[in-house]
CSV table of C-alpha atoms in Angstrom, one decimal:
chain,number,residue,atom,x,y,z
A,154,MET,CA,17.0,16.3,-1.6
A,155,THR,CA,14.2,14.4,-3.2
A,156,ASN,CA,14.9,11.8,-5.8
A,157,GLN,CA,12.8,11.6,-9.0
A,158,THR,CA,12.5,8.5,-11.1
A,159,VAL,CA,13.1,8.6,-14.9
A,160,LEU,CA,9.3,8.5,-15.3
A,161,HIS,CA,8.7,11.7,-13.3
A,162,ALA,CA,7.6,13.7,-16.3
A,163,LYS,CA,5.2,11.0,-17.4
A,164,HIS,CA,3.5,11.0,-14.0
A,165,LEU,CA,2.9,14.8,-14.1
A,166,GLU,CA,1.7,14.4,-17.7
A,167,ALA,CA,-0.9,11.8,-16.5
A,168,GLY,CA,-2.0,14.2,-13.8
A,169,ALA,CA,-0.5,12.4,-10.8
A,170,LYS,CA,-0.6,13.7,-7.3
A,171,MET,CA,3.0,13.4,-6.1
A,172,VAL,CA,4.1,12.7,-2.6
A,173,ASP,CA,7.4,12.2,-0.8
A,174,PHE,CA,8.0,8.5,-0.4
A,175,TYR,CA,11.1,7.8,1.6
A,176,GLY,CA,13.0,10.5,-0.3
A,177,TRP,CA,11.4,9.7,-3.7
A,178,GLU,CA,8.8,12.0,-5.3
A,179,MET,CA,6.3,9.4,-6.4
A,180,PRO,CA,2.7,9.3,-7.6
A,181,ILE,CA,0.2,8.5,-4.8
A,182,ASN,CA,-2.7,8.5,-7.4
A,183,TYR,CA,-3.6,9.9,-10.7
A,184,GLY,CA,-7.1,11.1,-9.6
A,185,SER,CA,-8.7,8.1,-7.9
A,186,GLN,CA,-6.9,5.4,-6.0
A,187,ILE,CA,-10.0,3.2,-6.1
A,188,GLU,CA,-10.4,3.4,-9.8
A,189,GLU,CA,-6.7,2.5,-10.2
A,190,HIS,CA,-7.2,-0.4,-7.9
A,191,HIS,CA,-10.2,-1.7,-9.9
A,192,ALA,CA,-8.2,-1.2,-13.1
A,193,VAL,CA,-5.6,-3.6,-11.8
A,194,ARG,CA,-8.1,-6.2,-10.6
A,195,GLN,CA,-10.3,-6.1,-13.6
A,196,ASP,CA,-8.0,-5.2,-16.6
A,197,ALA,CA,-4.5,-3.9,-16.5
A,198,GLY,CA,-2.6,-1.3,-14.5
A,199,MET,CA,1.0,-0.2,-14.2
A,200,PHE,CA,3.2,1.1,-11.4
A,201,ASP,CA,6.5,2.9,-11.6
A,202,VAL,CA,8.7,0.9,-9.3
A,203,SER,CA,11.9,2.5,-10.5
A,204,HIS,CA,12.6,3.7,-6.9
A,205,MET,CA,13.2,0.1,-5.9
A,206,THR,CA,16.8,-0.9,-5.6
A,207,ILE,CA,18.4,-3.4,-8.0
A,208,VAL,CA,21.6,-5.0,-6.8
A,209,ASP,CA,23.6,-7.5,-8.9
A,210,VAL,CA,25.8,-10.0,-7.0
A,211,LYS,CA,28.5,-11.7,-9.1
A,212,GLY,CA,31.6,-13.7,-8.5
A,213,ALA,CA,32.9,-17.1,-7.7
A,214,ASP,CA,31.4,-16.9,-4.1
A,215,ALA,CA,28.1,-15.5,-5.1
A,216,LYS,CA,26.2,-18.6,-4.1
A,217,PRO,CA,27.9,-19.3,-0.7
A,218,PHE,CA,27.6,-15.6,0.1
A,219,LEU,CA,23.8,-15.5,-0.5
A,220,ARG,CA,23.4,-18.7,1.3
A,221,LYS,CA,24.7,-16.9,4.3
A,222,LEU,CA,23.0,-13.6,3.7
A,223,VAL,CA,19.4,-14.6,3.5
A,224,ILE,CA,17.1,-16.9,5.4
A,225,ASN,CA,15.8,-18.8,2.3
A,226,ASP,CA,18.3,-20.9,0.4
A,227,VAL,CA,19.4,-19.9,-3.1
A,228,GLU,CA,20.5,-23.6,-3.5
A,229,LYS,CA,16.8,-24.1,-4.4
A,230,LEU,CA,17.4,-22.0,-7.5
A,231,GLN,CA,18.4,-24.5,-10.2
A,232,VAL,CA,16.8,-23.1,-13.3
A,233,ALA,CA,18.1,-19.9,-15.0
A,234,GLY,CA,15.6,-17.1,-14.3
A,235,LYS,CA,14.0,-18.6,-11.3
A,236,ALA,CA,13.2,-16.1,-8.5
A,237,LEU,CA,13.0,-16.6,-4.7
A,238,TYR,CA,11.3,-14.5,-2.0
A,239,THR,CA,13.2,-14.2,1.2
A,240,GLY,CA,14.0,-12.2,4.3
A,241,MET,CA,17.4,-10.8,5.1
A,242,CYS,CA,17.9,-11.0,8.8
A,243,ASN,CA,20.4,-9.7,11.3
A,244,GLN,CA,22.0,-12.0,13.8
A,245,ASP,CA,19.2,-11.5,16.3
A,246,GLY,CA,16.7,-12.8,13.7
A,247,GLY,CA,15.2,-9.4,13.0
A,248,VAL,CA,14.1,-8.6,9.4
A,249,ILE,CA,16.5,-6.1,7.8
A,250,ASP,CA,14.5,-6.3,4.6
A,251,ASP,CA,12.4,-8.6,2.4
A,252,LEU,CA,13.6,-9.1,-1.1
A,253,ILE,CA,13.4,-11.1,-4.4
A,254,ILE,CA,16.5,-12.9,-5.7
A,255,TYR,CA,16.7,-13.8,-9.4
A,256,PHE,CA,19.1,-16.6,-10.3
A,257,PHE,CA,21.0,-16.4,-13.6
A,258,THR,CA,24.0,-18.7,-12.9
A,259,GLU,CA,25.8,-19.8,-9.7
A,260,THR,CA,28.0,-16.8,-10.1
A,261,GLU,CA,25.3,-14.3,-11.0
A,262,TYR,CA,22.3,-13.2,-9.1
A,263,ARG,CA,20.0,-10.1,-9.0
A,264,LEU,CA,18.5,-8.8,-5.9
A,265,VAL,CA,15.6,-6.4,-5.7
A,266,VAL,CA,15.3,-4.7,-2.4
A,267,ASN,CA,13.0,-2.0,-1.0
A,268,SER,CA,13.8,1.7,-1.6
A,269,ALA,CA,12.9,2.7,1.9
A,270,THR,CA,15.7,0.5,3.3
A,271,ARG,CA,18.2,1.1,0.4
A,272,GLU,CA,21.1,2.6,2.4
A,273,LYS,CA,21.0,0.1,5.3
A,274,ASP,CA,20.6,-2.8,2.9
A,275,LEU,CA,23.6,-1.8,0.8
A,276,ALA,CA,25.7,-1.2,3.9
A,277,TRP,CA,24.7,-4.6,5.4
A,278,ILE,CA,25.3,-6.4,2.1
A,279,ALA,CA,28.7,-4.8,1.7
A,280,GLN,CA,29.7,-5.6,5.3
A,281,GLN,CA,28.5,-9.2,5.0
A,282,SER,CA,30.3,-9.7,1.7
A,283,GLU,CA,33.7,-9.3,3.3
A,284,GLY,CA,35.8,-12.4,2.9
A,285,PHE,CA,33.7,-13.6,-0.1
A,286,ASP,CA,34.9,-13.4,-3.7
A,287,VAL,CA,31.9,-11.3,-4.9
A,288,THR,CA,31.2,-8.0,-6.4
A,289,VAL,CA,28.0,-6.2,-5.3
A,290,THR,CA,26.8,-3.6,-7.8
A,291,GLU,CA,23.8,-1.3,-7.4
A,292,ARG,CA,22.1,-0.7,-10.8
A,293,PRO,CA,20.5,2.7,-10.6
A,294,GLU,CA,20.7,3.1,-14.4
A,295,PHE,CA,17.5,1.0,-14.8
A,296,GLY,CA,13.9,2.0,-14.5
A,297,MET,CA,11.3,-0.6,-13.4
A,298,ILE,CA,7.6,-0.8,-14.4
A,299,ALA,CA,5.2,-3.3,-12.9
A,300,VAL,CA,2.2,-4.2,-15.2
A,301,GLN,CA,-0.4,-6.1,-13.3
A,302,GLY,CA,-4.0,-7.4,-13.9
A,303,PRO,CA,-5.9,-10.1,-15.7
A,304,ASN,CA,-5.2,-8.5,-19.1
A,305,ALA,CA,-1.7,-7.3,-18.2
A,306,LYS,CA,0.3,-10.0,-20.1
A,307,ALA,CA,-1.9,-9.7,-23.2
A,308,LYS,CA,-1.4,-6.0,-23.3
A,309,VAL,CA,2.3,-6.2,-22.7
A,310,ASP,CA,2.6,-8.8,-25.5
A,311,THR,CA,1.2,-6.3,-28.0
A,312,ILE,CA,4.3,-4.1,-27.6
A,313,LEU,CA,7.0,-6.8,-27.4
A,314,SER,CA,9.2,-7.9,-30.3
A,315,ASP,CA,8.8,-11.4,-31.6
A,316,GLU,CA,11.9,-12.5,-29.8
A,317,GLN,CA,10.6,-11.0,-26.5
A,318,LYS,CA,7.3,-12.7,-27.0
A,319,THR,CA,8.9,-16.0,-27.4
A,320,ALA,CA,11.1,-15.5,-24.4
A,321,VAL,CA,8.2,-14.8,-22.1
A,322,ALA,CA,5.6,-17.2,-23.6
A,323,GLY,CA,4.4,-19.7,-21.0
A,324,MET,CA,6.8,-18.3,-18.4
A,325,LYS,CA,5.7,-19.6,-15.0
A,326,PRO,CA,5.2,-17.4,-12.0
A,327,PHE,CA,8.3,-16.1,-10.2
A,328,PHE,CA,10.7,-16.3,-13.2
A,329,GLY,CA,12.6,-13.6,-15.0
A,330,VAL,CA,14.4,-13.4,-18.4
A,331,GLN,CA,16.7,-10.9,-20.0
A,332,THR,CA,15.4,-10.5,-23.6
A,333,GLY,CA,16.7,-7.7,-25.8
A,334,GLU,CA,17.0,-4.6,-23.6
A,335,LEU,CA,14.3,-5.7,-21.2
A,336,PHE,CA,14.5,-7.9,-18.1
A,337,ILE,CA,10.9,-9.3,-17.8
A,338,ALA,CA,9.8,-11.1,-14.7
A,339,THR,CA,6.6,-12.8,-13.7
A,340,THR,CA,6.8,-11.4,-10.2
A,341,GLY,CA,4.4,-8.9,-8.7
A,342,TYR,CA,2.8,-7.4,-5.6
A,343,THR,CA,-0.9,-7.4,-6.3
A,344,GLY,CA,-2.1,-11.0,-6.4
A,345,GLU,CA,-2.7,-10.6,-10.1
A,346,ASP,CA,-0.9,-11.9,-13.2
A,347,GLY,CA,1.6,-9.7,-14.8
A,348,TYR,CA,5.2,-8.6,-15.2
A,349,GLU,CA,7.8,-6.6,-13.6
A,350,ILE,CA,9.9,-5.1,-16.3
A,351,VAL,CA,13.4,-3.7,-15.8
A,352,VAL,CA,14.2,-1.2,-18.5
A,353,PRO,CA,17.3,0.9,-19.3
A,354,GLU,CA,16.5,4.5,-18.2
A,355,ALA,CA,16.8,5.9,-21.7
A,356,GLN,CA,13.9,3.6,-22.8
A,357,ALA,CA,11.7,3.9,-19.8
A,358,ALA,CA,9.5,6.8,-20.8
A,359,THR,CA,8.9,5.2,-24.3
A,360,LEU,CA,8.0,1.9,-22.7
A,361,TRP,CA,5.6,3.7,-20.3
A,362,GLN,CA,4.0,5.5,-23.2
A,363,GLN,CA,3.7,2.3,-25.2
A,364,LEU,CA,1.9,0.7,-22.3
A,365,LEU,CA,-0.4,3.6,-22.0
A,366,ASP,CA,-1.2,3.4,-25.7
A,367,ALA,CA,-1.9,-0.3,-25.2
A,368,GLY,CA,-4.6,0.5,-22.7
A,369,VAL,CA,-2.7,0.0,-19.4
A,370,LYS,CA,-3.8,2.5,-16.7
A,371,PRO,CA,-1.3,4.2,-14.5
A,372,ALA,CA,-1.8,3.3,-10.8
A,373,GLY,CA,-0.2,5.0,-7.9
A,374,LEU,CA,1.3,4.0,-4.5
A,375,GLY,CA,-2.2,4.3,-2.9
A,376,ALA,CA,-3.6,1.5,-5.1
A,377,ARG,CA,-0.5,-0.5,-4.7
A,378,ASP,CA,-1.0,-0.6,-1.0
A,379,THR,CA,-4.7,-1.6,-1.1
A,380,LEU,CA,-3.9,-4.3,-3.8
A,381,ARG,CA,-0.9,-5.8,-1.9
A,382,LEU,CA,-2.9,-5.9,1.4
A,383,GLU,CA,-5.8,-7.6,-0.4
A,384,ALA,CA,-3.2,-10.1,-1.7
A,385,GLY,CA,-2.0,-10.6,1.9
A,386,MET,CA,1.6,-9.4,1.1
A,387,ASN,CA,3.8,-7.9,3.7
A,388,LEU,CA,5.0,-4.3,3.6
A,389,TYR,CA,8.4,-3.6,5.1
A,390,GLY,CA,8.2,-1.1,7.9
A,391,LEU,CA,4.6,-2.0,8.7
A,392,ASP,CA,4.2,-5.7,8.8
A,393,MET,CA,7.8,-6.4,9.7
A,394,ASP,CA,11.0,-4.7,10.5
A,395,GLU,CA,14.2,-5.3,12.4
A,396,SER,CA,12.3,-5.7,15.7
A,397,VAL,CA,10.2,-8.5,14.3
A,398,SER,CA,11.1,-12.1,13.6
A,399,PRO,CA,10.1,-13.7,10.3
A,400,LEU,CA,8.3,-16.3,12.5
A,401,ALA,CA,6.0,-13.4,13.7
A,402,ALA,CA,5.5,-12.0,10.2
A,403,ASN,CA,4.0,-14.9,8.3
A,404,MET,CA,7.4,-15.5,6.8
A,405,ALA,CA,8.3,-18.9,8.4
A,406,TRP,CA,7.8,-20.5,4.9
A,407,THR,CA,10.7,-18.5,3.6
A,408,ILE,CA,13.1,-19.9,6.1
A,409,ALA,CA,15.0,-22.9,4.7
A,410,TRP,CA,16.0,-24.9,7.8
A,411,GLU,CA,17.5,-27.7,5.8
A,412,PRO,CA,20.3,-28.4,5.3
A,413,ALA,CA,21.1,-28.1,9.0
A,414,GLU,CA,24.7,-27.1,8.3
A,415,ARG,CA,23.8,-23.9,6.3
A,416,ASP,CA,24.8,-21.1,8.7
A,417,PHE,CA,22.6,-18.2,7.6
A,418,ASN,CA,22.5,-14.9,9.4
A,419,GLY,CA,20.0,-15.1,12.3
A,420,ARG,CA,19.8,-18.9,12.2
A,421,GLN,CA,20.7,-19.5,15.9
A,422,ALA,CA,18.2,-16.8,17.1
A,423,LEU,CA,15.4,-18.0,14.8
A,424,ALA,CA,16.0,-21.7,15.8
A,425,ALA,CA,15.7,-20.8,19.5
A,426,GLN,CA,12.5,-18.8,18.8
A,427,ARG,CA,11.1,-21.8,16.9
A,428,GLU,CA,12.0,-24.1,19.7
A,429,ALA,CA,10.3,-21.8,22.3
A,430,GLY,CA,7.2,-21.5,20.1
A,431,ASP,CA,6.3,-18.2,21.7
A,432,GLN,CA,6.5,-15.8,18.8
A,433,PRO,CA,3.3,-14.0,18.0
A,434,LYS,CA,1.9,-14.5,14.5
A,435,LEU,CA,0.5,-12.4,11.7
A,436,VAL,CA,-3.1,-13.1,10.8
A,437,GLY,CA,-5.7,-11.5,8.5
A,438,LEU,CA,-8.7,-9.6,10.0
A,439,VAL,CA,-12.0,-8.9,8.3
A,440,LEU,CA,-14.5,-6.2,9.3
A,441,GLU,CA,-17.7,-6.4,7.4
A,442,GLU,CA,-19.5,-3.5,9.1
A,443,LYS,CA,-18.7,0.2,8.7
A,444,GLY,CA,-15.3,1.5,9.6
A,445,VAL,CA,-11.8,1.1,8.5
A,446,LEU,CA,-9.1,-0.9,10.4
A,447,ARG,CA,-5.9,1.1,10.6
A,448,SER,CA,-2.3,0.4,11.4
A,449,GLY,CA,-1.6,0.6,15.1
A,450,LEU,CA,-5.1,-0.2,16.4
A,451,LYS,CA,-5.2,-2.5,19.4
A,452,VAL,CA,-6.6,-6.1,18.9
A,453,VAL,CA,-8.2,-7.6,22.0
A,454,THR,CA,-8.3,-11.4,22.2
A,455,GLU,CA,-8.9,-13.9,25.0
A,456,HIS,CA,-5.2,-14.8,24.7
A,457,GLY,CA,-3.9,-11.3,25.1
A,458,ASP,CA,-3.6,-8.1,23.1
A,459,GLY,CA,-2.2,-7.7,19.6
A,460,ALA,CA,-2.0,-4.9,17.1
A,461,ILE,CA,-2.9,-4.2,13.5
A,462,THR,CA,0.2,-3.9,11.4
A,463,SER,CA,-1.5,-2.7,8.3
A,464,GLY,CA,-5.2,-2.0,7.6
A,465,THR,CA,-7.3,-0.5,4.9
A,466,PHE,CA,-10.6,-0.4,3.1
A,467,SER,CA,-10.6,-3.2,0.5
A,468,PRO,CA,-12.0,-1.8,-2.8
A,469,THR,CA,-12.6,-5.3,-4.1
A,470,LEU,CA,-14.6,-6.5,-1.1
A,471,SER,CA,-16.1,-3.1,-0.2
A,472,HIS,CA,-15.3,-3.5,3.5
A,473,SER,CA,-12.2,-3.2,5.6
A,474,ILE,CA,-9.4,-5.8,6.0
A,475,ALA,CA,-6.2,-5.8,7.9
A,476,MET,CA,-3.1,-7.7,9.0
A,477,ALA,CA,-2.5,-8.0,12.7
A,478,ARG,CA,0.1,-9.4,14.9
A,479,VAL,CA,-1.6,-11.4,17.7
A,480,PRO,CA,-0.7,-14.1,20.3
A,481,ARG,CA,0.1,-17.4,18.6
A,482,ALA,CA,-2.9,-19.1,20.4
A,483,VAL,CA,-5.4,-17.1,18.3
A,484,LYS,CA,-6.9,-19.3,15.6
A,485,VAL,CA,-8.2,-18.8,12.1
A,486,GLY,CA,-11.9,-18.6,12.4
A,487,ASP,CA,-11.8,-16.9,15.8
A,488,ILE,CA,-13.8,-13.7,16.4
A,489,VAL,CA,-11.6,-11.1,18.1
A,490,GLU,CA,-12.1,-7.4,18.9
A,491,VAL,CA,-10.5,-4.2,17.6
A,492,GLU,CA,-10.5,-1.0,19.6
A,493,MET,CA,-11.7,1.5,17.0
A,494,ARG,CA,-12.5,5.1,18.0
A,495,LYS,CA,-13.0,4.2,21.6
A,496,LYS,CA,-15.3,1.3,21.0
A,497,LEU,CA,-14.7,-2.4,20.4
A,498,VAL,CA,-15.8,-3.9,17.1
A,499,LYS,CA,-15.8,-7.6,16.3
A,500,VAL,CA,-13.6,-8.9,13.5
A,501,GLN,CA,-13.0,-12.4,12.0
A,502,VAL,CA,-9.6,-13.9,12.0
A,503,ILE,CA,-8.5,-15.5,8.7
A,504,LYS,CA,-5.3,-16.6,7.0
A,505,PRO,CA,-3.7,-13.4,5.7
A,506,SER,CA,-4.9,-13.5,2.1
A,507,PHE,CA,-8.0,-11.8,1.0
A,508,VAL,CA,-8.2,-11.6,-2.8
A,509,ARG,CA,-6.4,-13.6,-5.4
A,510,ASN,CA,-7.0,-13.1,-9.2
A,511,GLY,CA,-9.8,-10.7,-8.6
A,512,LYS,CA,-11.7,-13.1,-6.3
A,513,LYS,CA,-12.4,-13.3,-2.6
A,514,VAL,CA,-10.4,-16.2,-1.1
A,515,PHE,CA,-11.5,-16.5,2.5
B,155,MET,CA,-6.0,25.5,-6.4
B,156,SER,CA,-9.3,24.1,-5.1
B,157,ASN,CA,-12.6,25.7,-5.7
B,158,ILE,CA,-13.8,27.9,-2.8
B,159,PRO,CA,-17.2,29.3,-3.7
B,160,SER,CA,-17.5,32.9,-2.6
B,161,GLU,CA,-21.2,32.6,-1.5
B,162,LEU,CA,-20.4,30.1,1.3
B,163,LYS,CA,-19.0,30.4,4.8
B,164,TYR,CA,-16.3,28.3,6.2
B,165,ALA,CA,-14.8,26.9,9.4
B,166,SER,CA,-11.1,26.6,9.6
B,167,SER,CA,-11.6,22.8,10.2
B,168,HIS,CA,-12.6,22.6,6.6
B,169,GLU,CA,-16.4,22.5,6.8
B,170,TRP,CA,-18.5,24.8,4.5
B,171,VAL,CA,-21.8,26.3,5.5
B,172,ARG,CA,-24.6,27.5,3.1
B,173,ASN,CA,-27.4,29.7,4.5
B,174,GLU,CA,-30.6,28.3,3.2
B,175,GLY,CA,-32.8,30.9,4.9
B,176,ASP,CA,-35.4,30.1,7.5
B,177,GLY,CA,-32.6,29.8,10.0
B,178,ILE,CA,-31.3,26.5,8.4
B,179,VAL,CA,-27.8,25.9,7.1
B,180,THR,CA,-26.4,23.1,5.0
B,181,VAL,CA,-22.9,21.8,5.9
B,182,GLY,CA,-20.4,19.7,4.1
B,183,ILE,CA,-16.6,19.5,3.7
B,184,THR,CA,-14.6,21.6,1.3
B,185,GLU,CA,-13.0,20.5,-1.9
B,186,HIS,CA,-9.6,21.1,-0.4
B,187,ALA,CA,-10.5,18.8,2.5
B,188,GLN,CA,-11.8,16.0,0.2
B,189,GLU,CA,-8.6,16.3,-1.9
B,190,LEU,CA,-6.5,15.8,1.2
B,191,LEU,CA,-8.5,12.8,2.4
B,192,GLY,CA,-8.8,11.1,-1.0
B,193,ASP,CA,-11.4,8.5,-2.0
B,194,MET,CA,-14.1,8.4,0.5
B,195,VAL,CA,-15.3,4.9,1.7
B,196,PHE,CA,-17.7,5.6,4.6
B,197,VAL,CA,-19.4,8.7,6.0
B,198,GLU,CA,-20.9,8.4,9.5
B,199,LEU,CA,-23.5,11.1,9.9
B,200,PRO,CA,-25.2,12.5,13.0
B,201,GLU,CA,-28.8,11.6,13.8
B,202,VAL,CA,-31.7,13.9,12.9
B,203,GLY,CA,-32.8,15.5,16.1
B,204,ASP,CA,-29.4,15.6,17.7
B,205,THR,CA,-28.5,18.9,19.3
B,206,VAL,CA,-25.0,20.0,18.5
B,207,ASP,CA,-22.6,22.8,19.7
B,208,THR,CA,-20.0,24.6,17.6
B,209,GLY,CA,-16.9,22.5,17.6
B,210,ASP,CA,-18.5,19.2,18.5
B,211,ASP,CA,-17.3,16.2,16.5
B,212,VAL,CA,-20.6,15.2,14.8
B,213,ALA,CA,-19.6,13.1,11.8
B,214,VAL,CA,-16.8,11.0,10.5
B,215,ALA,CA,-15.4,10.9,7.0
B,216,GLU,CA,-13.5,7.7,6.4
B,217,SER,CA,-11.3,7.7,3.2
B,218,VAL,CA,-9.1,4.9,2.1
B,219,LYS,CA,-6.3,6.9,3.7
B,220,ALA,CA,-7.7,8.2,7.0
B,221,ALA,CA,-10.6,8.7,9.3
B,222,SER,CA,-11.4,12.3,9.8
B,223,ASP,CA,-13.7,14.0,12.3
B,224,ILE,CA,-16.2,16.5,11.0
B,225,TYR,CA,-17.1,19.3,13.4
B,226,ALA,CA,-20.2,21.2,13.8
B,227,PRO,CA,-19.5,24.7,12.4
B,228,VAL,CA,-22.5,26.2,14.2
B,229,SER,CA,-24.8,25.3,17.1
B,230,GLY,CA,-28.3,24.0,16.7
B,231,GLU,CA,-30.4,21.0,15.9
B,232,ILE,CA,-29.7,18.5,13.1
B,233,VAL,CA,-32.8,18.6,10.9
B,234,GLU,CA,-31.7,16.5,7.9
B,235,VAL,CA,-28.8,14.3,6.9
B,236,ASN,CA,-27.7,13.3,3.4
B,237,GLU,CA,-28.7,9.6,3.3
B,238,GLU,CA,-27.3,9.3,-0.2
B,239,LEU,CA,-23.9,9.2,1.3
B,240,GLU,CA,-24.7,5.9,3.0
B,241,ASP,CA,-24.5,4.1,-0.4
B,242,SER,CA,-22.4,6.7,-2.3
B,243,PRO,CA,-19.7,8.2,-0.1
B,244,GLU,CA,-17.8,9.2,-3.2
B,245,LEU,CA,-20.3,12.0,-3.8
B,246,VAL,CA,-18.1,13.9,-1.3
B,247,ASN,CA,-15.2,13.6,-3.7
B,248,SER,CA,-17.1,14.3,-6.9
B,249,ASP,CA,-19.3,17.1,-5.7
B,250,ALA,CA,-18.2,18.4,-2.4
B,251,TYR,CA,-20.4,21.5,-2.4
B,252,GLY,CA,-23.4,19.9,-4.1
B,253,ASP,CA,-24.5,16.3,-3.9
B,254,GLY,CA,-21.8,15.6,-1.3
B,255,TRP,CA,-23.4,17.8,1.4
B,256,MET,CA,-23.6,16.1,4.8
B,257,PHE,CA,-26.2,17.5,7.2
B,258,LYS,CA,-28.5,20.5,7.8
B,259,VAL,CA,-28.6,22.4,11.1
B,260,LYS,CA,-31.4,24.6,12.4
B,261,LEU,CA,-29.4,27.4,14.0
B,262,SER,CA,-29.9,28.2,17.7
B,263,ASP,CA,-28.2,31.5,17.2
B,264,GLU,CA,-28.0,33.1,13.7
B,265,GLY,CA,-25.4,35.4,15.0
B,266,GLU,CA,-22.9,32.5,15.0
B,267,LEU,CA,-22.8,32.8,11.2
B,268,GLY,CA,-20.8,36.0,11.7
B,269,ASN,CA,-18.0,34.0,13.4
B,270,LEU,CA,-17.3,31.9,10.2
B,271,LEU,CA,-14.7,32.7,7.6
B,272,ASP,CA,-15.5,34.0,4.2
B,273,ALA,CA,-14.0,32.4,1.1
B,274,GLU,CA,-10.9,34.7,1.2
B,275,GLY,CA,-10.4,34.0,4.9
B,276,TYR,CA,-10.6,30.3,4.3
B,277,GLU,CA,-8.3,30.4,1.4
B,278,ASN,CA,-5.8,32.3,3.6
B,279,SER,CA,-6.2,29.7,6.3
B,280,ILE,CA,-5.3,26.8,4.1
B,281,GLU,CA,-2.3,28.6,2.5
B,282,GLU,CA,-0.6,29.0,5.8
């Protein structure tokens, strides 16, 4: 049984090529993935992300519950609307999922988790909530549209009410606000400015059409993947999963070690790994000659082998880029080799971030 | 349904073959194949002068999504390659049967053309 988002008809109307994405029938592109990629980097594009799972956590224990559930600390969230990126780990320190948590009050939070991991996430969250005074409610009655690009905010502004415009005016990155029927957040997955907008299902198609009329170009999952990889952002299932420590997935910055008494899931395992210092690490790779680095290819270094976790052609840079898990001793600036179609090609190791705000950053 | 010109011959591995006369054929990949692969980012072509046998992997089409081998649909000598693809691999997407052609082969045995599929045969092969 394949799920369809509330925007399914709008995708077909726009000529989308639909594919099965973890049980959801989603647009892979609307003709050209590369053109959609450029639209987001140079102007404004939009993605249907209604397949993502919104989970509201409410109750007297909402805060202590989340301080146990995730590796980052929701105590850092002090201003209404502020968002936090974090991993959710099992007791062994493996990443069950990565997610964004929005803070409304100390008894009200919103989590946005991946669609591919929906069932195990919901089961884990329910199991972990035992003994806490919280209610965990999935919110499938919302659609979600991400509008991204240098002109995204200006184009969205043209369709907002005065009240909504005021609510989002000057909003810093990684915030969200409920205004009228829309929850508008300055989060995203492309390295560009923009919004992620949560909209009641009944209004989703209208909002999509208004954005189209405002000149926002629909972009599919294909462009979403090249954009997020250029931005150096992890994709669950490729760059990390339950077999991978956040220390090995460039997510160490999302672990809040202080205060020492906060006993979050996976803390003991992660602390031992940090102490041992033997986890591999996630780096960026750049190939400037012909060829495309792909997930799974072997990376050969003088410190031992690694593997590409996700790789693609970068439409912005016109050559291939990748993220790879390699031995910790490999340094930024090193030249290492990738085994590609039976030959070794030299690639440069960089910090895993390639493009920000339309510009090369390495 | 993709366009499958009736005047061409096809290999089940998605190459098309146009008989140019004088024992020379032009080879590319079908519209169906380019649709499956998506946006083309590099095309690695054989060298002029190479001798190829039917079924040899002689070129590589790299799209954003995947790298795909292109096989020689006939035996012979490579007499020309489409150098335009070096700078404009997207021609394979926009004009698979025209400007997106890949290479020309001087046939070593014209009889091999008889082993290729006609348009109907190819259409049946991709519907299976």
